[in-house]
PDB file of C-alpha atoms in Angstrom:
ATOM      1  CA  MET O 120     210.284 -29.222 129.532  1.00 70.00           C
ATOM      2  CA  LYS O 121     213.257 -27.001 130.407  1.00 89.00           C
ATOM      3  CA  ALA O 122     213.191 -23.221 130.300  1.00 94.00           C
ATOM      4  CA  ALA O 123     215.323 -21.561 127.637  1.00 97.00           C
ATOM      5  CA  ILE O 124     214.675 -18.135 129.172  1.00 97.00           C
ATOM      6  CA  GLU O 125     213.630 -17.445 132.737  1.00 97.00           C
ATOM      7  CA  THR O 126     213.366 -14.126 134.550  1.00 97.00           C
ATOM      8  CA  VAL O 127     212.206 -13.537 138.105  1.00 97.00           C
ATOM      9  CA  GLN O 128     211.218 -10.017 139.199  1.00 96.00           C
ATOM     10  CA  LEU O 129     213.646  -8.626 136.603  1.00 96.00           C
ATOM     11  CA  THR O 130     213.897  -4.858 136.979  1.00 96.00           C
ATOM     12  CA  LYS O 131     215.876  -2.198 135.121  1.00 95.00           C
ATOM     13  CA  ASN O 132     215.587   1.416 136.243  1.00 93.00           C
ATOM     14  CA  TYR O 133     216.720   4.430 134.223  1.00 89.00           C
ATOM     15  CA  GLY O 134     216.265   6.954 137.009  1.00 82.00           C
ATOM     16  CA  LYS O 135     213.216   9.040 136.211  1.00 78.00           C
ATOM     17  CA  ALA O 136     212.706   7.327 132.862  1.00 79.00           C
ATOM     18  CA  ARG O 137     210.697   4.096 132.816  1.00 78.00           C
ATOM     19  CA  GLY O 138     212.494   0.800 132.248  1.00 92.00           C
ATOM     20  CA  ILE O 139     211.048  -2.573 133.237  1.00 95.00           C
ATOM     21  CA  THR O 140     209.598  -3.583 136.598  1.00 94.00           C
ATOM     22  CA  GLN O 141     209.445  -7.061 138.139  1.00 94.00           C
ATOM     23  CA  VAL O 142     209.254  -8.896 134.822  1.00 96.00           C
ATOM     24  CA  ASP O 143     208.502 -12.615 135.243  1.00 96.00           C
ATOM     25  CA  LEU O 144     209.036 -14.424 131.955  1.00 95.00           C
ATOM     26  CA  GLN O 145     209.492 -18.088 131.103  1.00 95.00           C
ATOM     27  CA  VAL O 146     210.141 -19.365 127.572  1.00 96.00           C
ATOM     28  CA  GLN O 147     210.298 -23.137 127.174  1.00 96.00           C
ATOM     29  CA  GLU O 148     212.905 -24.814 124.988  1.00 96.00           C
ATOM     30  CA  GLY O 149     211.605 -25.474 121.489  1.00 96.00           C
ATOM     31  CA  GLU O 150     208.764 -22.943 121.405  1.00 96.00           C
ATOM     32  CA  ILE O 151     208.245 -19.763 119.420  1.00 96.00           C
ATOM     33  CA  PHE O 152     207.367 -17.206 122.054  1.00 96.00           C
ATOM     34  CA  GLY O 153     205.873 -13.836 121.227  1.00 94.00           C
ATOM     35  CA  PHE O 154     206.727 -10.706 123.183  1.00 93.00           C
ATOM     36  CA  ILE O 155     204.402  -7.861 122.274  1.00 87.00           C
ATOM     37  CA  GLY O 156     203.604  -4.350 123.365  1.00 84.00           C
ATOM     38  CA  PRO O 157     203.427  -0.821 121.999  1.00 80.00           C
ATOM     39  CA  ASN O 158     206.629   1.030 121.216  1.00 81.00           C
ATOM     40  CA  GLY O 159     208.300   2.095 124.469  1.00 85.00           C
ATOM     41  CA  ALA O 160     206.631  -0.645 126.526  1.00 87.00           C
ATOM     42  CA  GLY O 161     209.920  -2.260 127.573  1.00 92.00           C
ATOM     43  CA  LYS O 162     210.477  -5.007 125.004  1.00 93.00           C
ATOM     44  CA  SER O 163     213.945  -3.916 123.898  1.00 92.00           C
ATOM     45  CA  THR O 164     215.032  -3.148 127.466  1.00 95.00           C
ATOM     46  CA  THR O 165     214.062  -6.675 128.513  1.00 96.00           C
ATOM     47  CA  ILE O 166     215.952  -8.203 125.587  1.00 96.00           C
ATOM     48  CA  ARG O 167     219.081  -6.103 126.112  1.00 95.00           C
ATOM     49  CA  THR O 168     219.088  -7.012 129.793  1.00 96.00           C
ATOM     50  CA  LEU O 169     218.797 -10.704 128.897  1.00 96.00           C
ATOM     51  CA  LEU O 170     221.784 -10.365 126.566  1.00 95.00           C
ATOM     52  CA  GLY O 171     223.874  -8.560 129.173  1.00 93.00           C
ATOM     53  CA  LEU O 172     223.952  -5.370 127.125  1.00 93.00           C
ATOM     54  CA  LEU O 173     222.302  -3.623 130.073  1.00 94.00           C
ATOM     55  CA  HIS O 174     222.961  -4.343 133.738  1.00 95.00           C
ATOM     56  CA  LYS O 175     219.813  -5.195 135.663  1.00 95.00           C
ATOM     57  CA  THR O 176     218.821  -3.167 138.708  1.00 95.00           C
ATOM     58  CA  SER O 177     217.425  -6.204 140.532  1.00 95.00           C
ATOM     59  CA  GLY O 178     215.890  -9.616 139.969  1.00 96.00           C
ATOM     60  CA  GLN O 179     217.198 -12.642 138.103  1.00 96.00           C
ATOM     61  CA  ALA O 180     217.635 -13.531 134.423  1.00 97.00           C
ATOM     62  CA  ARG O 181     218.859 -16.885 133.124  1.00 97.00           C
ATOM     63  CA  ILE O 182     219.256 -18.414 129.655  1.00 97.00           C
ATOM     64  CA  PHE O 183     219.625 -22.198 129.451  1.00 97.00           C
ATOM     65  CA  GLY O 184     220.106 -22.134 133.222  1.00 96.00           C
ATOM     66  CA  MET O 185     223.049 -19.710 133.026  1.00 97.00           C
ATOM     67  CA  ASP O 186     223.125 -16.288 134.645  1.00 96.00           C
ATOM     68  CA  CYS O 187     222.786 -13.562 132.015  1.00 96.00           C
ATOM     69  CA  GLU O 188     225.494 -11.385 133.554  1.00 94.00           C
ATOM     70  CA  THR O 189     228.097 -13.699 135.085  1.00 95.00           C
ATOM     71  CA  GLN O 190     227.906 -16.293 132.269  1.00 96.00           C
ATOM     72  CA  ARG O 191     227.257 -13.913 129.384  1.00 95.00           C
ATOM     73  CA  THR O 192     230.092 -15.207 127.181  1.00 94.00           C
ATOM     74  CA  GLN O 193     228.872 -18.813 127.276  1.00 95.00           C
ATOM     75  CA  ILE O 194     225.305 -17.649 126.606  1.00 96.00           C
ATOM     76  CA  LEU O 195     226.189 -15.531 123.565  1.00 94.00           C
ATOM     77  CA  GLU O 196     227.849 -18.534 121.899  1.00 94.00           C
ATOM     78  CA  GLN O 197     224.396 -20.137 121.761  1.00 96.00           C
ATOM     79  CA  VAL O 198     222.258 -17.091 120.945  1.00 97.00           C
ATOM     80  CA  GLY O 199     221.439 -15.377 117.658  1.00 96.00           C
ATOM     81  CA  TYR O 200     220.215 -11.790 118.018  1.00 96.00           C
ATOM     82  CA  LEU O 201     218.593  -9.458 115.509  1.00 94.00           C
ATOM     83  CA  PRO O 202     218.160  -5.943 116.969  1.00 91.00           C
ATOM     84  CA  SER O 203     215.347  -3.656 115.877  1.00 85.00           C
ATOM     85  CA  GLU O 204     217.866  -1.375 114.145  1.00 84.00           C
ATOM     86  CA  VAL O 205     221.039  -2.629 112.502  1.00 82.00           C
ATOM     87  CA  PHE O 206     224.194  -0.528 112.084  1.00 82.00           C
ATOM     88  CA  TYR O 207     227.318  -1.650 110.234  1.00 84.00           C
ATOM     89  CA  TYR O 208     230.593  -0.329 108.818  1.00 81.00           C
ATOM     90  CA  ASP O 209     229.331   1.056 105.540  1.00 77.00           C
ATOM     91  CA  ASN O 210     232.489   0.458 103.535  1.00 86.00           C
ATOM     92  CA  MET O 211     232.408  -3.322 104.091  1.00 92.00           C
ATOM     93  CA  ARG O 212     230.870  -5.827 101.735  1.00 95.00           C
ATOM     94  CA  ALA O 213     228.183  -8.033 103.260  1.00 95.00           C
ATOM     95  CA  ILE O 214     230.314 -11.172 102.828  1.00 96.00           C
ATOM     96  CA  ASP O 215     233.265  -9.560 104.652  1.00 95.00           C
ATOM     97  CA  LEU O 216     231.078  -8.526 107.566  1.00 95.00           C
ATOM     98  CA  LEU O 217     229.491 -11.970 107.830  1.00 96.00           C
ATOM     99  CA  ARG O 218     232.820 -13.787 107.650  1.00 95.00           C
ATOM    100  CA  TYR O 219     234.101 -11.510 110.405  1.00 94.00           C
ATOM    101  CA  SER O 220     231.029 -12.318 112.514  1.00 94.00           C
ATOM    102  CA  ALA O 221     231.512 -16.037 111.850  1.00 95.00           C
ATOM    103  CA  SER O 222     235.096 -15.858 113.102  1.00 94.00           C
ATOM    104  CA  PHE O 223     233.801 -15.550 116.669  1.00 92.00           C
ATOM    105  CA  TYR O 224     232.349 -19.073 116.547  1.00 92.00           C
ATOM    106  CA  LYS O 225     234.313 -22.302 116.596  1.00 85.00           C
ATOM    107  CA  LYS O 226     232.810 -23.667 113.363  1.00 90.00           C
ATOM    108  CA  ASP O 227     232.860 -23.208 109.596  1.00 95.00           C
ATOM    109  CA  CYS O 228     229.872 -21.019 108.726  1.00 96.00           C
ATOM    110  CA  ASN O 229     230.595 -20.402 105.019  1.00 96.00           C
ATOM    111  CA  ALA O 230     228.045 -22.879 103.653  1.00 97.00           C
ATOM    112  CA  ARG O 231     225.446 -21.599 106.083  1.00 97.00           C
ATOM    113  CA  ILE O 232     226.042 -17.981 104.999  1.00 97.00           C
ATOM    114  CA  GLN O 233     225.586 -18.905 101.351  1.00 97.00           C
ATOM    115  CA  GLU O 234     222.425 -20.877 102.121  1.00 97.00           C
ATOM    116  CA  LEU O 235     220.790 -18.065 104.089  1.00 97.00           C
ATOM    117  CA  ALA O 236     221.817 -15.408 101.551  1.00 97.00           C
ATOM    118  CA  GLY O 237     220.234 -17.500  98.797  1.00 97.00           C
ATOM    119  CA  LEU O 238     216.962 -17.853 100.697  1.00 96.00           C
ATOM    120  CA  LEU O 239     216.810 -14.114 101.381  1.00 96.00           C
ATOM    121  CA  GLU O 240     217.989 -13.073  97.892  1.00 96.00           C
ATOM    122  CA  LEU O 241     220.878 -11.136  99.391  1.00 96.00           C
ATOM    123  CA  ASP O 242     223.817 -10.005  97.237  1.00 97.00           C
ATOM    124  CA  LEU O 243     226.811 -10.769  99.452  1.00 96.00           C
ATOM    125  CA  ASN O 244     229.278  -8.834  97.285  1.00 96.00           C
ATOM    126  CA  LYS O 245     227.428  -5.547  97.621  1.00 95.00           C
ATOM    127  CA  LYS O 246     228.745  -2.855  99.945  1.00 94.00           C
ATOM    128  CA  ILE O 247     226.520  -2.173 102.930  1.00 93.00           C
ATOM    129  CA  GLU O 248     226.489   1.575 102.250  1.00 92.00           C
ATOM    130  CA  ASP O 249     224.834   0.865  98.882  1.00 93.00           C
ATOM    131  CA  MET O 250     222.085  -1.313 100.395  1.00 93.00           C
ATOM    132  CA  SER O 251     218.462  -0.440 101.069  1.00 92.00           C
ATOM    133  CA  LEU O 252     217.048  -0.706 104.595  1.00 91.00           C
ATOM    134  CA  GLY O 253     215.498  -4.052 103.677  1.00 92.00           C
ATOM    135  CA  ASN O 254     218.783  -5.520 102.457  1.00 94.00           C
ATOM    136  CA  LYS O 255     220.601  -4.276 105.560  1.00 93.00           C
ATOM    137  CA  LYS O 256     217.968  -6.086 107.617  1.00 94.00           C
ATOM    138  CA  LYS O 257     218.670  -9.250 105.583  1.00 96.00           C
ATOM    139  CA  VAL O 258     222.350  -8.952 106.501  1.00 95.00           C
ATOM    140  CA  GLY O 259     221.269  -8.775 110.142  1.00 95.00           C
ATOM    141  CA  ILE O 260     219.131 -11.900 109.762  1.00 96.00           C
ATOM    142  CA  VAL O 261     222.020 -13.868 108.235  1.00 97.00           C
ATOM    143  CA  GLN O 262     224.362 -12.569 110.944  1.00 96.00           C
ATOM    144  CA  GLY O 263     221.987 -13.730 113.658  1.00 96.00           C
ATOM    145  CA  LEU O 264     221.482 -17.213 112.223  1.00 97.00           C
ATOM    146  CA  LEU O 265     224.826 -18.119 110.639  1.00 96.00           C
ATOM    147  CA  HIS O 266     226.074 -20.151 113.635  1.00 96.00           C
ATOM    148  CA  GLU O 267     222.816 -22.177 114.002  1.00 96.00           C
ATOM    149  CA  PRO O 268     222.005 -20.829 117.485  1.00 97.00           C
ATOM    150  CA  ARG O 269     219.954 -22.711 120.071  1.00 97.00           C
ATOM    151  CA  LEU O 270     218.093 -19.497 120.935  1.00 98.00           C
ATOM    152  CA  ILE O 271     217.035 -16.867 118.389  1.00 98.00           C
ATOM    153  CA  ILE O 272     216.043 -13.442 119.746  1.00 97.00           C
ATOM    154  CA  LEU O 273     214.295 -11.181 117.246  1.00 95.00           C
ATOM    155  CA  ASP O 274     213.470  -7.562 118.095  1.00 92.00           C
ATOM    156  CA  GLU O 275     211.031  -6.053 115.565  1.00 89.00           C
ATOM    157  CA  PRO O 276     212.584  -8.199 112.807  1.00 91.00           C
ATOM    158  CA  THR O 277     210.306  -7.430 109.848  1.00 90.00           C
ATOM    159  CA  SER O 278     210.753  -3.646 109.679  1.00 86.00           C
ATOM    160  CA  GLY O 279     212.163  -2.813 106.270  1.00 87.00           C
ATOM    161  CA  LEU O 280     211.199  -6.129 104.651  1.00 90.00           C
ATOM    162  CA  ASP O 281     208.624  -6.131 101.864  1.00 92.00           C
ATOM    163  CA  PRO O 282     205.565  -8.436 102.244  1.00 91.00           C
ATOM    164  CA  LEU O 283     207.001 -11.245 100.081  1.00 92.00           C
ATOM    165  CA  MET O 284     210.290 -11.232 101.968  1.00 94.00           C
ATOM    166  CA  GLN O 285     208.389 -11.173 105.272  1.00 93.00           C
ATOM    167  CA  ARG O 286     206.746 -14.438 104.233  1.00 94.00           C
ATOM    168  CA  THR O 287     210.146 -15.921 103.396  1.00 95.00           C
ATOM    169  CA  PHE O 288     211.461 -14.730 106.748  1.00 95.00           C
ATOM    170  CA  PHE O 289     208.602 -16.338 108.693  1.00 95.00           C
ATOM    171  CA  ASP O 290     209.128 -19.612 106.800  1.00 96.00           C
ATOM    172  CA  LEU O 291     212.829 -19.472 107.687  1.00 97.00           C
ATOM    173  CA  ILE O 292     212.160 -18.898 111.391  1.00 96.00           C
ATOM    174  CA  GLN O 293     209.665 -21.769 111.506  1.00 96.00           C
ATOM    175  CA  ARG O 294     212.237 -23.997 109.799  1.00 97.00           C
ATOM    176  CA  GLU O 295     214.833 -23.032 112.415  1.00 97.00           C
ATOM    177  CA  ASN O 296     212.319 -23.858 115.114  1.00 97.00           C
ATOM    178  CA  ARG O 297     211.701 -27.302 113.612  1.00 96.00           C
ATOM    179  CA  ARG O 298     215.466 -27.780 113.690  1.00 95.00           C
ATOM    180  CA  GLY O 299     215.234 -27.333 117.457  1.00 96.00           C
ATOM    181  CA  ALA O 300     215.858 -23.625 118.005  1.00 97.00           C
ATOM    182  CA  THR O 301     213.867 -21.669 120.573  1.00 97.00           C
ATOM    183  CA  VAL O 302     212.614 -18.290 119.333  1.00 97.00           C
ATOM    184  CA  LEU O 303     211.768 -15.107 121.235  1.00 97.00           C
ATOM    185  CA  PHE O 304     209.892 -12.847 118.812  1.00 94.00           C
ATOM    186  CA  SER O 305     209.363  -9.239 119.881  1.00 92.00           C
ATOM    187  CA  SER O 306     206.917  -7.084 117.939  1.00 88.00           C
ATOM    188  CA  HIS O 307     204.341  -4.325 118.253  1.00 81.00           C
ATOM    189  CA  ILE O 308     202.324  -5.912 115.424  1.00 80.00           C
ATOM    190  CA  LEU O 309     199.798  -8.362 116.827  1.00 76.00           C
ATOM    191  CA  GLY O 310     199.185 -10.111 113.502  1.00 76.00           C
ATOM    192  CA  GLU O 311     202.860 -11.087 113.150  1.00 83.00           C
ATOM    193  CA  VAL O 312     202.922 -12.738 116.549  1.00 84.00           C
ATOM    194  CA  GLN O 313     199.627 -14.528 115.978  1.00 81.00           C
ATOM    195  CA  ARG O 314     201.023 -15.941 112.745  1.00 83.00           C
ATOM    196  CA  ILE O 315     203.884 -18.041 114.122  1.00 89.00           C
ATOM    197  CA  CYS O 316     203.971 -18.020 117.931  1.00 91.00           C
ATOM    198  CA  ASP O 317     202.839 -20.686 120.390  1.00 89.00           C
ATOM    199  CA  ARG O 318     202.437 -18.406 123.396  1.00 92.00           C
ATOM    200  CA  VAL O 319     202.709 -14.696 123.979  1.00 91.00           C
ATOM    201  CA  ALA O 320     203.571 -12.312 126.806  1.00 92.00           C
ATOM    202  CA  ILE O 321     202.157  -8.808 126.643  1.00 88.00           C
ATOM    203  CA  ILE O 322     204.132  -5.971 128.208  1.00 89.00           C
ATOM    204  CA  LYS O 323     202.729  -2.541 128.966  1.00 85.00           C
ATOM    205  CA  GLU O 324     204.553   0.344 130.660  1.00 87.00           C
ATOM    206  CA  GLY O 325     207.413  -1.931 131.687  1.00 92.00           C
ATOM    207  CA  ARG O 326     205.286  -4.662 133.254  1.00 92.00           C
ATOM    208  CA  ILE O 327     204.020  -8.022 131.988  1.00 93.00           C
ATOM    209  CA  VAL O 328     200.230  -7.736 131.983  1.00 87.00           C
ATOM    210  CA  ASN O 329     199.420 -11.214 130.692  1.00 85.00           C
ATOM    211  CA  THR O 330     200.869 -14.397 129.255  1.00 89.00           C
ATOM    212  CA  GLN O 331     198.658 -16.736 127.273  1.00 85.00           C
ATOM    213  CA  LYS O 332     198.405 -19.184 124.414  1.00 86.00           C
ATOM    214  CA  ILE O 333     197.895 -17.706 120.960  1.00 80.00           C
ATOM    215  CA  ALA O 334     194.667 -19.713 120.580  1.00 74.00           C
ATOM    216  CA  ASP O 335     193.240 -17.949 123.626  1.00 75.00           C
ATOM    217  CA  LEU O 336     194.462 -14.559 122.415  1.00 68.00           C
ATOM    218  CA  ARG O 337     192.720 -15.045 119.069  1.00 64.00           C
ATOM    219  CA  LYS O 338     189.537 -16.029 120.855  1.00 64.00           C
ATOM    220  CA  ASN O 339     189.470 -12.855 122.937  1.00 64.00           C
ATOM    221  CA  THR O 340     190.966 -10.257 120.603  1.00 68.00           C
ATOM    222  CA  TYR O 341     188.951  -7.129 119.968  1.00 75.00           C
ATOM    223  CA  LYS O 342     187.808  -5.932 116.577  1.00 84.00           C
ATOM    224  CA  LYS O 343     187.441  -2.284 115.656  1.00 88.00           C
ATOM    225  CA  VAL O 344     184.091  -1.584 113.991  1.00 92.00           C
ATOM    226  CA  ARG O 345     183.071   1.572 112.128  1.00 92.00           C
ATOM    227  CA  PHE O 346     179.815   2.029 110.242  1.00 92.00           C
ATOM    228  CA  THR O 347     177.623   4.698 108.664  1.00 92.00           C
ATOM    229  CA  ALA O 348     173.873   4.187 108.859  1.00 89.00           C
ATOM    230  CA  GLN O 349     171.440   5.258 106.152  1.00 89.00           C
ATOM    231  CA  ARG O 350     169.147   6.707 108.818  1.00 84.00           C
ATOM    232  CA  PRO O 351     169.068   7.120 112.608  1.00 77.00           C
ATOM    233  CA  LEU O 352     168.730   3.828 114.467  1.00 73.00           C
ATOM    234  CA  GLN O 353     166.899   3.063 117.688  1.00 67.00           C
ATOM    235  CA  GLY O 354     167.164   0.189 120.122  1.00 59.00           C
ATOM    236  CA  PHE O 355     170.352  -1.433 118.831  1.00 65.00           C
ATOM    237  CA  ALA O 356     172.360  -3.319 121.464  1.00 72.00           C
ATOM    238  CA  LEU O 357     175.071  -5.945 121.294  1.00 87.00           C
ATOM    239  CA  PRO O 358     177.013  -7.785 124.011  1.00 88.00           C
ATOM    240  CA  GLY O 359     180.748  -7.152 123.832  1.00 85.00           C
ATOM    241  CA  VAL O 360     180.609  -3.538 122.608  1.00 85.00           C
ATOM    242  CA  ALA O 361     182.972  -1.073 124.315  1.00 80.00           C
ATOM    243  CA  ASP O 362     184.261   2.473 123.775  1.00 80.00           C
ATOM    244  CA  LEU O 363     181.310   3.622 121.704  1.00 77.00           C
ATOM    245  CA  GLN O 364     181.961   6.799 119.693  1.00 78.00           C
ATOM    246  CA  LEU O 365     179.089   8.597 117.903  1.00 75.00           C
ATOM    247  CA  ASP O 366     179.105  11.350 115.313  1.00 76.00           C
ATOM    248  CA  GLY O 367     175.763  11.877 113.608  1.00 74.00           C
ATOM    249  CA  GLN O 368     174.905   8.712 111.698  1.00 82.00           C
ATOM    250  CA  GLN O 369     178.423   7.348 112.103  1.00 85.00           C
ATOM    251  CA  ALA O 370     179.377   4.968 114.885  1.00 86.00           C
ATOM    252  CA  SER O 371     182.617   3.285 115.973  1.00 86.00           C
ATOM    253  CA  PHE O 372     183.298   0.858 118.790  1.00 87.00           C
ATOM    254  CA  MET O 373     185.468  -2.027 119.967  1.00 85.00           C
ATOM    255  CA  TYR O 374     183.943  -5.481 119.910  1.00 87.00           C
ATOM    256  CA  SER O 375     184.982  -8.650 121.730  1.00 81.00           C
ATOM    257  CA  GLY O 376     182.994 -11.801 121.079  1.00 81.00           C
ATOM    258  CA  ASP O 377     181.742 -14.123 118.379  1.00 83.00           C
ATOM    259  CA  CYS O 378     182.316 -12.585 114.932  1.00 85.00           C
ATOM    260  CA  ASN O 379     179.257 -14.397 113.585  1.00 90.00           C
ATOM    261  CA  VAL O 380     177.099 -12.611 116.155  1.00 91.00           C
ATOM    262  CA  LEU O 381     178.637  -9.287 115.169  1.00 90.00           C
ATOM    263  CA  MET O 382     178.094  -9.825 111.445  1.00 91.00           C
ATOM    264  CA  SER O 383     174.481 -10.927 111.979  1.00 92.00           C
ATOM    265  CA  ALA O 384     173.779  -7.797 114.003  1.00 89.00           C
ATOM    266  CA  LEU O 385     175.367  -5.555 111.374  1.00 89.00           C
ATOM    267  CA  ALA O 386     173.510  -7.301 108.549  1.00 90.00           C
ATOM    268  CA  ALA O 387     170.211  -6.380 110.192  1.00 86.00           C
ATOM    269  CA  LEU O 388     171.022  -2.664 110.088  1.00 87.00           C
ATOM    270  CA  PRO O 389     170.303  -0.252 107.212  1.00 87.00           C
ATOM    271  CA  LEU O 390     173.988   0.402 106.575  1.00 91.00           C
ATOM    272  CA  GLN O 391     175.597   2.653 104.021  1.00 92.00           C
ATOM    273  CA  ASP O 392     179.136   1.560 104.827  1.00 94.00           C
ATOM    274  CA  VAL O 393     180.917  -0.681 107.330  1.00 94.00           C
ATOM    275  CA  ASP O 394     184.551  -1.368 108.208  1.00 93.00           C
ATOM    276  CA  VAL O 395     185.778  -4.131 110.546  1.00 90.00           C
ATOM    277  CA  THR O 396     189.523  -4.156 111.249  1.00 86.00           C
ATOM    278  CA  GLU O 397     192.072  -5.429 113.753  1.00 75.00           C
ATOM    279  CA  PRO O 398     192.882  -2.712 116.305  1.00 71.00           C
ATOM    280  CA  ASP O 399     196.471  -1.862 117.091  1.00 62.00           C
ATOM    281  CA  LEU O 400     197.963  -2.984 120.374  1.00 54.00           C
ATOM    282  CA  GLU O 401     197.533   0.376 122.068  1.00 55.00           C
ATOM    283  CA  GLU O 402     193.771   0.149 121.480  1.00 63.00           C
ATOM    284  CA  ILE O 403     193.659  -3.434 122.731  1.00 62.00           C
ATOM    285  CA  PHE O 404     195.446  -2.410 125.920  1.00 56.00           C
ATOM    286  CA  MET O 405     192.809   0.252 126.542  1.00 56.00           C
ATOM    287  CA  HIS O 406     190.037  -2.327 126.596  1.00 55.00           C
ATOM    288  CA  TYR O 407     191.358  -5.864 126.921  1.00 49.00           C
ATOM    289  CA  TYR O 408     192.765  -5.557 130.450  1.00 48.00           C
ATOM    290  CA  THR O 409     189.991  -3.708 132.212  1.00 49.00           C
ATOM    291  CA  GLU O 410     188.289  -5.290 135.184  1.00 38.00           C
ATOM    292  CA  GLN O 411     184.836  -4.578 133.824  1.00 33.00           C
ATOM    293  CA  GLU O 412     182.712  -7.584 132.985  1.00 33.00           C
ATOM    294  CA  ALA O 413     181.316  -7.909 129.479  1.00 40.00           C
ATOM    295  CA  GLY O 414     177.803  -6.559 129.207  1.00 39.00           C
ATOM    296  CA  HIS O 415     175.328  -4.851 126.907  1.00 39.00           C
ATOM    297  CA  GLU O 416     176.069  -1.363 125.699  1.00 40.00           C
ATOM    298  CA  ARG O 417     173.409   0.470 123.770  1.00 38.00           C
ATOM    299  CA  LEU O 418     174.103   2.381 120.564  1.00 38.00           C
ATOM    300  CA  PRO O 419     171.755   5.391 120.755  1.00 36.00           C
ATOM    301  CA  VAL O 420     172.046   6.466 117.109  1.00 34.00           C
TER     302      VAL O 420
END
């Protein structure tokens, strides 16, 4: 299988500010690839360097075998890009903007614009200045997909979309993937990436810390557990507990392991209240990539 995106030791320095350092990334043609990390981790810098919007400091970056700087024009003909924030000329109608965007491609995109607008429930005759954030994001989605690109790059694409429209958006991206498009999906929301991606790269402080299949990520993902006991407990221990925090009869910790084991252990406790949630990525980074081996940690409550 050929690589749609390939970077080798890709580095972008901003002087004293952090950029990205020696990023090795490979996205295969035809896959939906997740790119996750907390805000400021380097996701957007990586994407903008791939698109030639930023000049790399060192390393290599290629899309469909073409150099991202010297062959940028040929690459952009085959790429659809949705930035994390979209800005347009406010006085234009959506249809005028999209027709202008379509004029850069050597094909008739009118039917495609109407199809995508219908799926996203977008009023094409409305002026952009009168649109909500969500509708402006819909314009960006149509703009990125109107020429049926081989590679779709999405940077935080769901911000501004309501939950029902997010579902429609995910269905649309999966349909484009079945059509043959490769997708790079950048997000700081782990659940979004787990929903549609095949593999995922995790970036932290400008460096790739791991790349793995979504199935393996699900298997190893931490859960955040909080509970309040009816009375003080003694002798409770559970493999996979980390970052234990105690406050009277309340306890919170991160847990990595079999959820059935966790629920059985909690069911045996005299609990007043319990809450099990998915931690955010910052919390996962604090625990998931330590070199400590899993062991028993006692809860002295």
